[in-house]
Amino acid sequence: MANRDDEYDFLFKVVLIGDSGVGKSNLLSRFTRNEFNLESKSTIGVEFATRSLQVDSKTIKAQIWDTAGQERYRAITSAYYRGAVGALLVYDIAKHMTYENVARWLKELRDHADNNIVIMLVGNKSDLRHLRAVPTDEARAFAEKNTLSFIETSALDSTNVEEAFKNILTGRHTQSSSLFILAQHFLIFHFPEPHWLITGIGNA
């Protein structure tokens, strides 16, 4: 008997990237298991979890990859960008250096990932608003300049976590649906008529 978790219409791989300590692992656990761990340790290499959800009557299985933020794991994690259809580029709103490094992460992502990848800039730990070091408007302007979507989240209190992942998955689903419709249009309207059919009409 098939496992219900194996029944899906689309399988989308999404990667979480950004500096160590910005909360990527807790974003992953909050979205996939609705859990938060105050004692979360730095990810070693790569970890992933899955969750299925409904979008436009289709079942999307999201495979979320949490990549290590430390420099020494960079060579390992870059290979995992391949095949990703979405990425959450995460920084800590209370640590400006993690935001400053976003440009480097974005370059690495675009060097290794598919050209059509959907990317969202995520300012995590919005619950630390009293310690804010990165103005929302500054991050939003960076996102607009680089054609990224943008959101602020808190894995601690769940703010916008669901929305962040769903926006990425919906964006990719829209792309996939558009490509499918375009392919159908091509098949229906743009292939030449079979020779026998044209000949048959001519001899009628």
Coordinates of C-alpha atoms in Angstrom, one line a residue:
M1 CA 0.0 0.0 0.0
A2 CA 1.4 3.4 -1.0
N3 CA 2.5 5.8 1.7
R4 CA 0.3 9.0 1.5
D5 CA 3.5 11.1 1.8
D6 CA 4.5 9.6 -1.5
E7 CA 1.4 10.8 -3.3
Y8 CA 2.1 14.2 -4.8
D9 CA 1.8 16.1 -8.1
F10 CA 5.1 18.1 -7.8
L11 CA 8.3 17.6 -5.9
F12 CA 10.0 20.9 -5.3
K13 CA 13.5 21.3 -3.7
V14 CA 14.0 24.5 -1.7
V15 CA 17.3 25.4 -0.1
L16 CA 17.9 27.6 2.9
I17 CA 21.2 29.6 2.6
G18 CA 22.9 32.3 4.7
D19 CA 25.4 32.8 7.5
S20 CA 25.6 30.4 10.4
G21 CA 23.4 31.4 13.3
V22 CA 20.7 33.3 11.4
G23 CA 18.0 30.6 12.2
K24 CA 17.9 28.5 9.0
S25 CA 17.5 25.2 11.0
N26 CA 14.7 26.6 13.1
L27 CA 12.9 28.0 10.0
L28 CA 13.1 24.4 8.6
S29 CA 11.8 22.8 11.8
R30 CA 9.1 25.4 12.3
F31 CA 7.7 24.9 8.8
T32 CA 8.0 21.1 8.6
R33 CA 7.3 20.1 12.2
N34 CA 6.1 23.2 13.9
E35 CA 9.0 23.0 16.3
F36 CA 11.5 25.5 17.6
N37 CA 14.8 24.6 19.4
L38 CA 16.4 27.3 21.5
E39 CA 19.5 25.1 21.8
S40 CA 19.8 24.6 18.0
K41 CA 23.4 23.9 17.0
S42 CA 25.1 24.8 13.7
T43 CA 24.2 22.5 10.8
I44 CA 27.1 20.3 9.7
G45 CA 27.0 19.8 6.0
V46 CA 23.4 19.5 4.8
E47 CA 20.1 18.3 6.4
F48 CA 16.7 18.2 4.9
A49 CA 13.0 17.6 5.8
T50 CA 9.8 17.4 3.8
R51 CA 6.3 18.6 4.0
S52 CA 3.3 18.3 1.6
L53 CA 0.8 21.0 1.0
Q54 CA -2.1 21.9 -1.4
V55 CA -1.7 24.7 -4.0
D56 CA -4.4 25.2 -6.6
S57 CA -5.8 21.6 -5.9
K58 CA -2.3 20.1 -6.6
T59 CA -0.3 18.4 -3.9
I60 CA 3.2 19.8 -3.7
K61 CA 5.8 17.9 -1.7
A62 CA 8.4 20.4 -0.5
Q63 CA 11.9 19.1 0.1
I64 CA 13.6 21.7 2.3
W65 CA 17.4 21.6 2.4
D66 CA 19.2 23.3 5.3
T67 CA 22.8 24.1 4.3
A68 CA 25.7 24.9 6.6
G69 CA 26.6 28.5 6.9
Q70 CA 30.3 28.0 7.9
E71 CA 32.9 28.8 5.3
R72 CA 34.6 25.3 5.6
Y73 CA 31.4 23.6 4.4
R74 CA 31.0 25.9 1.3
A75 CA 32.4 23.4 -1.2
I76 CA 30.0 20.7 0.1
T77 CA 26.9 22.7 0.1
S78 CA 27.3 24.4 -3.4
A79 CA 26.6 21.0 -5.1
Y80 CA 23.2 20.9 -3.3
Y81 CA 22.0 24.1 -5.1
R82 CA 21.6 22.1 -8.3
G83 CA 18.1 21.0 -8.8
A84 CA 16.7 23.6 -6.4
V85 CA 13.6 25.4 -7.6
G86 CA 13.5 27.9 -4.7
A87 CA 15.8 29.4 -2.2
L88 CA 15.3 31.4 1.0
L89 CA 18.3 33.7 1.5
V90 CA 18.3 34.3 5.2
Y91 CA 19.9 36.9 7.4
D92 CA 19.5 38.0 11.1
I93 CA 17.8 41.4 11.4
A94 CA 19.8 41.9 14.7
K95 CA 23.2 41.2 13.1
H96 CA 24.1 43.6 10.3
M97 CA 27.1 41.5 9.2
T98 CA 24.8 38.6 8.2
Y99 CA 22.9 41.0 6.0
E100 CA 26.2 42.4 4.5
N101 CA 27.1 38.8 3.5
V102 CA 23.8 38.3 1.6
A103 CA 25.3 39.7 -1.6
R104 CA 28.0 37.0 -1.5
W105 CA 25.5 34.3 -0.8
L106 CA 23.3 35.5 -3.7
K107 CA 26.2 35.4 -6.1
E108 CA 27.1 31.9 -5.1
L109 CA 23.5 30.8 -5.5
R110 CA 23.2 32.3 -9.0
D111 CA 26.6 30.8 -9.9
H112 CA 25.4 27.2 -9.0
A113 CA 21.6 27.2 -9.3
D114 CA 19.2 27.0 -12.2
N115 CA 18.5 30.4 -13.9
N116 CA 14.7 30.1 -13.1
I117 CA 15.1 29.6 -9.4
V118 CA 12.7 31.6 -7.2
I119 CA 14.6 33.5 -4.6
M120 CA 13.2 35.2 -1.5
L121 CA 15.3 37.4 0.9
V122 CA 14.3 36.6 4.5
G123 CA 15.0 38.8 7.5
N124 CA 14.7 36.3 10.3
K125 CA 14.3 36.9 14.1
S126 CA 11.8 39.7 13.7
D127 CA 10.9 39.1 17.3
L128 CA 14.2 40.9 18.2
R129 CA 12.8 44.2 16.9
H130 CA 14.4 46.0 19.9
L131 CA 17.8 44.9 18.7
R132 CA 17.2 45.6 15.0
A133 CA 20.4 46.4 13.1
V134 CA 19.0 46.0 9.5
P135 CA 16.3 48.5 8.6
T136 CA 13.4 46.9 6.7
D137 CA 13.5 49.5 4.0
E138 CA 17.2 48.8 3.3
A139 CA 16.6 45.1 2.9
R140 CA 13.5 45.6 0.8
A141 CA 15.4 48.0 -1.5
F142 CA 18.2 45.4 -1.9
A143 CA 15.6 42.8 -2.8
E144 CA 13.9 45.0 -5.4
K145 CA 17.3 45.9 -7.0
N146 CA 18.2 42.2 -7.3
T147 CA 14.7 41.0 -8.4
L148 CA 14.0 39.1 -5.2
S149 CA 10.9 38.8 -3.1
F150 CA 11.2 39.9 0.5
I151 CA 9.7 39.0 3.9
E152 CA 10.6 39.2 7.6
T153 CA 10.0 36.2 9.7
S154 CA 10.4 34.8 13.3
A155 CA 11.0 31.1 13.6
L156 CA 10.5 31.7 17.4
D157 CA 7.0 33.0 17.3
S158 CA 6.1 31.6 13.8
T159 CA 5.5 35.1 12.3
N160 CA 5.4 34.8 8.4
V161 CA 7.2 31.4 8.4
E162 CA 4.3 29.7 6.6
E163 CA 3.9 32.6 4.3
A164 CA 7.6 32.6 3.3
F165 CA 7.7 29.0 2.2
K166 CA 4.2 29.1 0.6
N167 CA 5.2 32.1 -1.4
I168 CA 8.3 30.4 -2.7
L169 CA 6.4 27.2 -3.5
T170 CA 3.4 29.0 -5.1
G171 CA 5.8 31.1 -7.2
R172 CA 7.5 27.9 -8.5
H173 CA 4.1 26.2 -9.0
T174 CA 2.9 29.1 -11.1
Q175 CA 6.1 28.9 -13.2
S176 CA 5.6 25.1 -13.7
S177 CA 1.9 25.5 -14.6
S178 CA 2.7 28.3 -17.1
L179 CA 5.4 26.1 -18.7
F180 CA 2.9 23.2 -18.9
I181 CA 0.2 25.3 -20.5
L182 CA 2.8 26.7 -22.9
A183 CA 3.9 23.2 -23.8
Q184 CA 0.3 22.1 -24.4
H185 CA -0.2 25.2 -26.6
F186 CA 2.8 24.3 -28.6
L187 CA 1.7 20.7 -29.0
I188 CA -1.8 21.6 -30.0
F189 CA -1.2 24.6 -32.2
H190 CA 2.3 24.5 -33.5
F191 CA 3.1 21.1 -34.7
P192 CA 2.6 20.7 -38.5
E193 CA -0.3 18.6 -39.7
P194 CA 0.6 15.0 -40.6
H195 CA 1.2 14.6 -44.3
W196 CA -1.4 11.9 -44.6
L197 CA -4.1 14.2 -43.1
I198 CA -3.2 17.1 -45.5
T199 CA -3.2 14.7 -48.5
G200 CA -6.5 13.1 -47.4
I201 CA -8.2 16.5 -47.2
G202 CA -6.9 17.5 -50.6
N203 CA -8.3 14.3 -52.2
A204 CA -11.7 14.5 -50.7

